[in-house]
Short mmCIF file of C-alpha atoms and ligand atoms in Angstrom, two decimals:
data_model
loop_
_atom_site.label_atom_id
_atom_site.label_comp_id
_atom_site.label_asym_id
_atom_site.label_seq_id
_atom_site.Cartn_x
_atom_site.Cartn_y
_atom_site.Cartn_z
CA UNK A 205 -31.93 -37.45 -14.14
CA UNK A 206 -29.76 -40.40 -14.15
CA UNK A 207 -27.48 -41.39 -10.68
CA UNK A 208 -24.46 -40.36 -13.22
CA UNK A 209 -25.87 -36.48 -13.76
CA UNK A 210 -26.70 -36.26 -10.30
CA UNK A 211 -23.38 -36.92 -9.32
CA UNK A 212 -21.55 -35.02 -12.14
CA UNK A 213 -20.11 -31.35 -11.38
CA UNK A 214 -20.15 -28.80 -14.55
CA UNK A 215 -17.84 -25.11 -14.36
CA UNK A 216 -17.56 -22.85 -16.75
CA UNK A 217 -14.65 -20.77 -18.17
CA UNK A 218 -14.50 -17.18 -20.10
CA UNK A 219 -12.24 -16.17 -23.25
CA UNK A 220 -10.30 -12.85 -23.18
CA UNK A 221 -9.53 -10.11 -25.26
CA UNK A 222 -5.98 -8.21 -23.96
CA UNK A 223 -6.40 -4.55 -24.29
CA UNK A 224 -2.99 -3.76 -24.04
CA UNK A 225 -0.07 -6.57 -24.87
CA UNK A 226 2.87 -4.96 -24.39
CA UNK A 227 5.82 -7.82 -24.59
CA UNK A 228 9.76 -7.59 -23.54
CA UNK A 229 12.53 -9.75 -24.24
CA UNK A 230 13.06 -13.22 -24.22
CA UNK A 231 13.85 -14.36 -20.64
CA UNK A 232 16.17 -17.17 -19.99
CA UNK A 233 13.23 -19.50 -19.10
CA UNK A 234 11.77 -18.87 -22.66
CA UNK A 235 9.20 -16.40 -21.48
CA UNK A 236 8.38 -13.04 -22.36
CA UNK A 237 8.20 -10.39 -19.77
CA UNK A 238 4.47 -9.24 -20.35
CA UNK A 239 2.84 -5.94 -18.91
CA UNK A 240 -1.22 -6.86 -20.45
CA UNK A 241 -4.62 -5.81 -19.52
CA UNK A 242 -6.96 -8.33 -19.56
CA UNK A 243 -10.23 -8.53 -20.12
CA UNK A 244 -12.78 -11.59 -19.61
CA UNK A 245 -16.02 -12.02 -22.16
CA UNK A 246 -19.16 -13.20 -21.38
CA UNK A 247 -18.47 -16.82 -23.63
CA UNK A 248 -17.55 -19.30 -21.62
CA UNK A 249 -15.92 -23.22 -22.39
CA UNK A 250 -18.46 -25.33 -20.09
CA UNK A 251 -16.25 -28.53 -18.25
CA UNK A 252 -18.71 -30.89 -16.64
CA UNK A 253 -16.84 -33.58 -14.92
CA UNK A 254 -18.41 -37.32 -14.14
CA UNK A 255 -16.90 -39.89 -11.77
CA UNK A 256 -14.76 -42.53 -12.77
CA UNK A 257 -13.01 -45.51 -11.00
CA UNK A 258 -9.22 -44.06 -11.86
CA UNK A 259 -8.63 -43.11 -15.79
CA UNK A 260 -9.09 -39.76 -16.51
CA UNK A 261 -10.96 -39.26 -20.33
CA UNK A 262 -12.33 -36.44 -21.97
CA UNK A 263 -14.94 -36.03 -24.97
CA UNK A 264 -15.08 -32.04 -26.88
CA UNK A 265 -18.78 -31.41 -28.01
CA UNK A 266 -19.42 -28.09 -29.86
CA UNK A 267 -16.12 -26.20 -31.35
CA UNK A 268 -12.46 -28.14 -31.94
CA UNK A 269 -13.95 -31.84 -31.49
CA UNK A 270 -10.86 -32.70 -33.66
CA UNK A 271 -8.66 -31.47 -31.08
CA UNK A 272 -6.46 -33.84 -29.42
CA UNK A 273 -8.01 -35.86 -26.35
CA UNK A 274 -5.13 -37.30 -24.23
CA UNK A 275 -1.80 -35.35 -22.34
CA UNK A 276 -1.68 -32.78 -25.13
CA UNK A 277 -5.46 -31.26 -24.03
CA UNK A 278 -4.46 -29.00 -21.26
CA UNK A 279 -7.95 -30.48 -20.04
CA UNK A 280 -5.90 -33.91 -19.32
CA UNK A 281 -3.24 -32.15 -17.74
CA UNK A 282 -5.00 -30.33 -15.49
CA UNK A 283 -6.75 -33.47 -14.21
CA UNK A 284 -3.41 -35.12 -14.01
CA UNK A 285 -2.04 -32.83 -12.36
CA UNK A 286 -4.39 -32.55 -9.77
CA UNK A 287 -4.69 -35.99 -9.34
CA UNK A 288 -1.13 -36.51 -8.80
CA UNK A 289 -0.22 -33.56 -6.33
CA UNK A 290 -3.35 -34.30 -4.26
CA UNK A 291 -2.90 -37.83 -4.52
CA UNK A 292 -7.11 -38.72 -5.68
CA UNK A 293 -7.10 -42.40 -5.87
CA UNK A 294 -10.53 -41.78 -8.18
CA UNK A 295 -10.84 -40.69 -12.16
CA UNK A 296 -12.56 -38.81 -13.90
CA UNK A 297 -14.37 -38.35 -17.33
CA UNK A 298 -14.56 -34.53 -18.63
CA UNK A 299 -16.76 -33.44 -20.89
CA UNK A 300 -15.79 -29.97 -22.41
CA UNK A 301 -18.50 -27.88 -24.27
CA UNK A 302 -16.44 -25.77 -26.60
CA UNK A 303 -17.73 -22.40 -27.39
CA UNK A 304 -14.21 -20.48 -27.36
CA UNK A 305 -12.86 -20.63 -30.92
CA UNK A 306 -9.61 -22.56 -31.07
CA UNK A 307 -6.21 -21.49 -31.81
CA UNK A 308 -7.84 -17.73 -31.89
CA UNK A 309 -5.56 -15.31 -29.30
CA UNK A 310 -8.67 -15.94 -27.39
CA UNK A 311 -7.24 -18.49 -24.65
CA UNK A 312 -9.43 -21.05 -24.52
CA UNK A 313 -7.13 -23.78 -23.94
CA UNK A 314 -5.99 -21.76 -21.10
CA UNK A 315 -10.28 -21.82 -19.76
CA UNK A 316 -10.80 -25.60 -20.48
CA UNK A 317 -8.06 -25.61 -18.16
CA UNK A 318 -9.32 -23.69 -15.34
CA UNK A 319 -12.67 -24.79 -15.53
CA UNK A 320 -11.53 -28.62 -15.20
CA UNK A 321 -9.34 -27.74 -12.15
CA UNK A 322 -12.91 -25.75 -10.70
CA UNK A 323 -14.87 -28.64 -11.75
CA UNK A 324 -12.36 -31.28 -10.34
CA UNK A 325 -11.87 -29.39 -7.19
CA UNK A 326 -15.54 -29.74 -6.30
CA UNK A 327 -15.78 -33.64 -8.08
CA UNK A 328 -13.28 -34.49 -5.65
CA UNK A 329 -13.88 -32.53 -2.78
CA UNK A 330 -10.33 -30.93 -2.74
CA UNK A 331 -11.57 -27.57 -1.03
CA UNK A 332 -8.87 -25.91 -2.76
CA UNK A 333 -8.97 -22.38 -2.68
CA UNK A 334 -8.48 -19.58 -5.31
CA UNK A 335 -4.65 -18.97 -4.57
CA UNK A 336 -3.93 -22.72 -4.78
CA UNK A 337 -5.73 -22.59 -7.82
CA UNK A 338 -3.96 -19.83 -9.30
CA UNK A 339 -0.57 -21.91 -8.41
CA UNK A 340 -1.83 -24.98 -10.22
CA UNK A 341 -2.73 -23.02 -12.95
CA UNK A 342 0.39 -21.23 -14.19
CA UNK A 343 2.51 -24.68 -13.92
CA UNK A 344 -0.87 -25.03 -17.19
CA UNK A 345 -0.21 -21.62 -19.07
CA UNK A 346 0.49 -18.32 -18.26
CA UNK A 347 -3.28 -17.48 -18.70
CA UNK A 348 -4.71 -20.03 -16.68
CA UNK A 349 -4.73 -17.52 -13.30
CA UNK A 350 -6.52 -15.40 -15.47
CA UNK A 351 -8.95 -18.06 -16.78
CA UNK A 352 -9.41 -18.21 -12.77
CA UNK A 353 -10.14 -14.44 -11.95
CA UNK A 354 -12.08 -13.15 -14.63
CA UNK A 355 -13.26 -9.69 -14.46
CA UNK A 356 -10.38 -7.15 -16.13
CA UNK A 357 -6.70 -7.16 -14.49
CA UNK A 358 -3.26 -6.48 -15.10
CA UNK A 359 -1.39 -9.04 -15.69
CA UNK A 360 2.91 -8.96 -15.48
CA UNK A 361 5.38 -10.98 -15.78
CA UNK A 362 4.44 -14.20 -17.81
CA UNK A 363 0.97 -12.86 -17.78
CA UNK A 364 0.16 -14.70 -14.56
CA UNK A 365 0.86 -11.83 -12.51
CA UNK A 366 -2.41 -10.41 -12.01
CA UNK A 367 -4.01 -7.15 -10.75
CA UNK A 368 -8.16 -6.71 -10.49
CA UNK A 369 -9.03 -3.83 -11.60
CA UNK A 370 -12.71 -2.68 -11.08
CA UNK A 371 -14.98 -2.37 -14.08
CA UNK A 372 -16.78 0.86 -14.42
CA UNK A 373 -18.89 0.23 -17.19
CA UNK A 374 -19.88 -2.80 -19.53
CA UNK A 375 -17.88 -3.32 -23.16
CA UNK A 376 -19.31 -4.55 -25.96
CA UNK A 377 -17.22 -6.96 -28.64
CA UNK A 378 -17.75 -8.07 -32.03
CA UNK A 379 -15.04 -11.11 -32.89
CA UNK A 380 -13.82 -11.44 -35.89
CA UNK A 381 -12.54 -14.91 -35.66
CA UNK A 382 -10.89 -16.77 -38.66
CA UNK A 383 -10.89 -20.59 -39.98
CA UNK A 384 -7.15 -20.66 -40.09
CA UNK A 385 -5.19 -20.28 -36.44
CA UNK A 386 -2.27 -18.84 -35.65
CA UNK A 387 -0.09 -20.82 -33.10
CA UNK A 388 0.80 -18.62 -29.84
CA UNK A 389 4.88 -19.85 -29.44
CA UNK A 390 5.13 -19.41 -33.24
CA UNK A 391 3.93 -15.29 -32.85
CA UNK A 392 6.64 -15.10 -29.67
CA UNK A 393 9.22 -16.14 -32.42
CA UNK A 394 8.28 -14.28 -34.68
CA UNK A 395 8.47 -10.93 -32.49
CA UNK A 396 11.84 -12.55 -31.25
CA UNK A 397 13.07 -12.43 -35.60
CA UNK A 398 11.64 -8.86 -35.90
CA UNK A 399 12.02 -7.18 -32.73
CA UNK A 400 16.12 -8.65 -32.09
CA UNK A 401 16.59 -5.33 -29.81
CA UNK A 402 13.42 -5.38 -27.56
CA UNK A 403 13.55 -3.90 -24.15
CA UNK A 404 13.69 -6.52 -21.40
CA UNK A 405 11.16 -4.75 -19.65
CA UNK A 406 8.32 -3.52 -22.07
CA UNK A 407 6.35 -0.89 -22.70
CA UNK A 408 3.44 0.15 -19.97
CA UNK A 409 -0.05 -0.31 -20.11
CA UNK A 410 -0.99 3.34 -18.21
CA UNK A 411 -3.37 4.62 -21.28
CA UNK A 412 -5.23 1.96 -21.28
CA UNK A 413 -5.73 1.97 -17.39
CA UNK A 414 -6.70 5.19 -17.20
CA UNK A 415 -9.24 4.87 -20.22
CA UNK A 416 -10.79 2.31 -18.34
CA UNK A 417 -10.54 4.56 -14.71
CA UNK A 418 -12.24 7.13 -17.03
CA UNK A 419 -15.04 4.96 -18.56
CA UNK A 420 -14.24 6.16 -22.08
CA UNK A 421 -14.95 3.64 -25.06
CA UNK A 422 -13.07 6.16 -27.57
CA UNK A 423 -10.09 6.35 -25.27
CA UNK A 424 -9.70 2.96 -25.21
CA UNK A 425 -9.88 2.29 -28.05
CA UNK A 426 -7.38 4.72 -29.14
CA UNK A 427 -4.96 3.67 -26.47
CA UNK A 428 -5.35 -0.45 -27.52
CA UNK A 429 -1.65 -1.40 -28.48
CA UNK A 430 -0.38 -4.98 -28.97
CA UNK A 431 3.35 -5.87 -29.80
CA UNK A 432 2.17 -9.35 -30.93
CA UNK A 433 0.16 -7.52 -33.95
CA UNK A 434 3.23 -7.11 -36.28
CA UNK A 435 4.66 -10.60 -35.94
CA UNK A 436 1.39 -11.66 -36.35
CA UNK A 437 0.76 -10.22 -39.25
CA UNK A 438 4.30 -11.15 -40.44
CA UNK A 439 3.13 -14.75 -40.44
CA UNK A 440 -0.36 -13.73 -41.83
CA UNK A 441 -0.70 -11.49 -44.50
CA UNK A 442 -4.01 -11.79 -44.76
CA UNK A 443 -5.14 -10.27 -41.60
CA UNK A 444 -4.08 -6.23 -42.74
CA UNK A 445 -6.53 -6.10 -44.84
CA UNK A 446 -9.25 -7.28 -42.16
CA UNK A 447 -7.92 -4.45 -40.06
CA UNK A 448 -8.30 -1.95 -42.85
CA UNK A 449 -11.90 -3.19 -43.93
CA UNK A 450 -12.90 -3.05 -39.79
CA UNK A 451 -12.10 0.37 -39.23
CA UNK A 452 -15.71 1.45 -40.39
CA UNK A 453 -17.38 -0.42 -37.73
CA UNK A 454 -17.35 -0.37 -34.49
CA UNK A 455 -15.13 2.37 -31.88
CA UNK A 456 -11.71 0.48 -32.67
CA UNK A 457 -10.61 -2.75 -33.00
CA UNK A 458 -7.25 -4.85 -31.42
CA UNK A 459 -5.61 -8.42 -32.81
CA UNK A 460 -6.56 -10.52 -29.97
CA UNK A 461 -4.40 -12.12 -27.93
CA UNK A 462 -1.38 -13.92 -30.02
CA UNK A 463 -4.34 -14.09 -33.01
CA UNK A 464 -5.74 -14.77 -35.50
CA UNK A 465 -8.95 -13.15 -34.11
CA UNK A 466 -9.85 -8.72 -34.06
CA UNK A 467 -12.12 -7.64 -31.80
CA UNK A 468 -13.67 -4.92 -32.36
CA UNK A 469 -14.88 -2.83 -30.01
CA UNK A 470 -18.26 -1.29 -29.31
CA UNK A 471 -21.27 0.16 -27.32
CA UNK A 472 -23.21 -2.73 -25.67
CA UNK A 473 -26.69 -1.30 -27.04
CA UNK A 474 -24.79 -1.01 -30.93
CA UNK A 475 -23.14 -4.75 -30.79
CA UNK A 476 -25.73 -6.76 -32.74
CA UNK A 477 -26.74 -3.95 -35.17
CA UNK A 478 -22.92 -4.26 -35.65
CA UNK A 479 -22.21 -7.48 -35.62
CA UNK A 480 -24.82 -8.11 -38.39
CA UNK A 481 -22.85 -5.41 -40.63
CA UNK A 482 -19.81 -6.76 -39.84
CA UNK A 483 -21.02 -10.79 -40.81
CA UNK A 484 -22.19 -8.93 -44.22
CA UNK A 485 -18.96 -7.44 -44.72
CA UNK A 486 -16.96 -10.62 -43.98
CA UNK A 487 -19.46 -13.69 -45.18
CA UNK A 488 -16.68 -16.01 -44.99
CA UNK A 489 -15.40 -15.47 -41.54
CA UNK A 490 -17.13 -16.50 -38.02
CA UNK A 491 -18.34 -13.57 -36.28
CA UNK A 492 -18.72 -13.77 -32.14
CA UNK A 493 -20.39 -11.49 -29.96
CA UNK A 494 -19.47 -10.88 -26.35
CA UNK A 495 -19.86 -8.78 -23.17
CA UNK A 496 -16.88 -7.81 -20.92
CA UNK A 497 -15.95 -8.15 -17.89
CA UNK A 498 -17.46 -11.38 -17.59
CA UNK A 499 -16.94 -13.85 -14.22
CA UNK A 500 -13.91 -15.87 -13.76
CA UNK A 501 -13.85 -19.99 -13.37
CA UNK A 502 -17.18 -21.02 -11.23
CA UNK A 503 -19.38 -23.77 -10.42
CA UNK A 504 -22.96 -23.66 -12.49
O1 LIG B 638 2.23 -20.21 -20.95
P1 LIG B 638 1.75 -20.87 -22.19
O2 LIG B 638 2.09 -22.34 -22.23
O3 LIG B 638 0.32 -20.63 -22.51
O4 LIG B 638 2.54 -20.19 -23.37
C1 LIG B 638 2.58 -20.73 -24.67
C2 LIG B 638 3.83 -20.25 -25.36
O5 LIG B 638 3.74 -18.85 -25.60
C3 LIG B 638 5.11 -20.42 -24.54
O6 LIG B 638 5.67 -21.69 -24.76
C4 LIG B 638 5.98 -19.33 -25.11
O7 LIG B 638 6.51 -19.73 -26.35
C5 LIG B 638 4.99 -18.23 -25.39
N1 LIG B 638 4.89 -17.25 -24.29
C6 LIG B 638 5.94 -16.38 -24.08
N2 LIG B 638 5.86 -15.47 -23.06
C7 LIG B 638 4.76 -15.39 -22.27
C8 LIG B 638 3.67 -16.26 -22.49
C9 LIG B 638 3.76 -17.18 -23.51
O8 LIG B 638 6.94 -16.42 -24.79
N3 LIG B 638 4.73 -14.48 -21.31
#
């Protein structure tokens, strides 16, 4: 092990699925009033952060390595902004493993994020703890707390909001993801164009709390809703007839996040007998398996 390795500090970050999105209007500050149920998967963004005299640089291995590498990575941002607030006179270089498709409704912009403040806050011997965290995280994106928690919650508000809620049992998900992503404020529009009369406050997420309080896979999966499906689909065509084709598969299935990826959900002991039919069925789309809840943002 070199002197570098030894010194270097690695966290890892999960993606989400959102079991219920239920969105309001428009706010003044831009934002939609959210009332979501999130839920974290066992496939995680890995940030392992070396020492460095006072730049901060990054490097993506893995997924998105053509993604951009200076103050529009939230990864840069989040170093920045650590580094300025607590005043670190030292740099750092970040190297993100990227396992979280990108631009998916999967958030893993929001992990990269909250792993590099985890990673940073040990690097630099911060001692920050998880509520200063969650602070530094929402001035990142609204589901950077999240990125932070893990587990399942509710989240209101922007989203950053959040709620634990205690798992009962384990879920399983098959990902549909798709080569062509779908950009979050774009979708917010878009439900803005088609939905002119929203409620400010919007709809709540009670069926699919109690589904999870009663440990039922088919109850969740019939009470799954997500007002970001229609505008997606608005801007992407394409995806209905995924949705139509998945319905054979698995319990039910939900647009994830903002999009374009469906999970689909299933039995943990059915997911890769699944997951194989579902590749067949779609040869030309990525296919992801995952287990939720998964941990929040830690140390490895
Ligand atoms: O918070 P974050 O930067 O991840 O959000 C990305 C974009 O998604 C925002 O700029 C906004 O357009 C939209 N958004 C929203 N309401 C939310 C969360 C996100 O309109 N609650």
């Amino acid at each position: 092990m070199t002197l570098e390795n030894q010194m270097s500090v690695t966290a890892s970050a999960p993606a989400k699925v959102n079991l219920a999105l239920r969105v309001g209007a428009r706010r003044e500050d831009g934002y939609h009033q959210l009332d979501t149920v999130f839920m974290a998967l066992d496939l995680f963004d890995d940030v392992t952060a070396f020492p460095a005299a006072s730049a901060i640089t990054m490097e993506i291995q893995g997924l998105g390595e053509d993604l951009p590498q200076d103050e529009q990575n939230l990864v840069i941002r989040a170093a920045k902004l650590l580094q300025e607030k607590y005043q670190v006179k030292q740099g750092a270089h970040l190297k993100v493993v990227k396992r979280i498709p990108v631009a998916a409704g999967m958030a893993g912009g929001s992990a990269d994020a909250a792993a590099t403040l985890v990673a940073l806050n040990s690097l630099w011997k911060l001692e920050l703890n998880s509520a200063q965290l969650a602070i530094l995280g929402v001035s990142l994106g609204s589901d950077v707390p999240f990125a932070l928690l893990g587990g399942i919650a509710r989240g209101i508000s922007r989203g950053e909001n959040l709620s634990p809620i205690i798992p009962k049992i384990m879920y399983g998900w098959v990902i549909l993801t798709n080569p062509k992503g779908l950009s979050t404020p774009e979708v917010f529009r878009k439900f803005d164009e088609i939905s002119p009369f929203a409620p400010v406050n919007p709809a709540d997420t009670s069926p699919v709390l109690k589904a999870l309080e009663n440990a039922s896979y088919t109850e969740l999966a019939t009470a799954f809703e997500n007002d970001l499906c229609a505008p997606a689909l608005a801007l992407r065509p394409d995806l209905k007839e995924l949705f139509e084709k998945l319905e054979n598969f698995g319990v039910g299935q939900i647009l994830s996040g903002s999009g374009p990826s469906i999970a689909v959900l299933c039995e943990p002991e059915k997911l890769s007998e699944i997951a194989k039919k579902i590749q067949l069925a779609f040869p030309n789309l990525g296919v992801v398996v995952a287990i939720g809840p998964a941990a929040g943002a830690h140390l490895r």
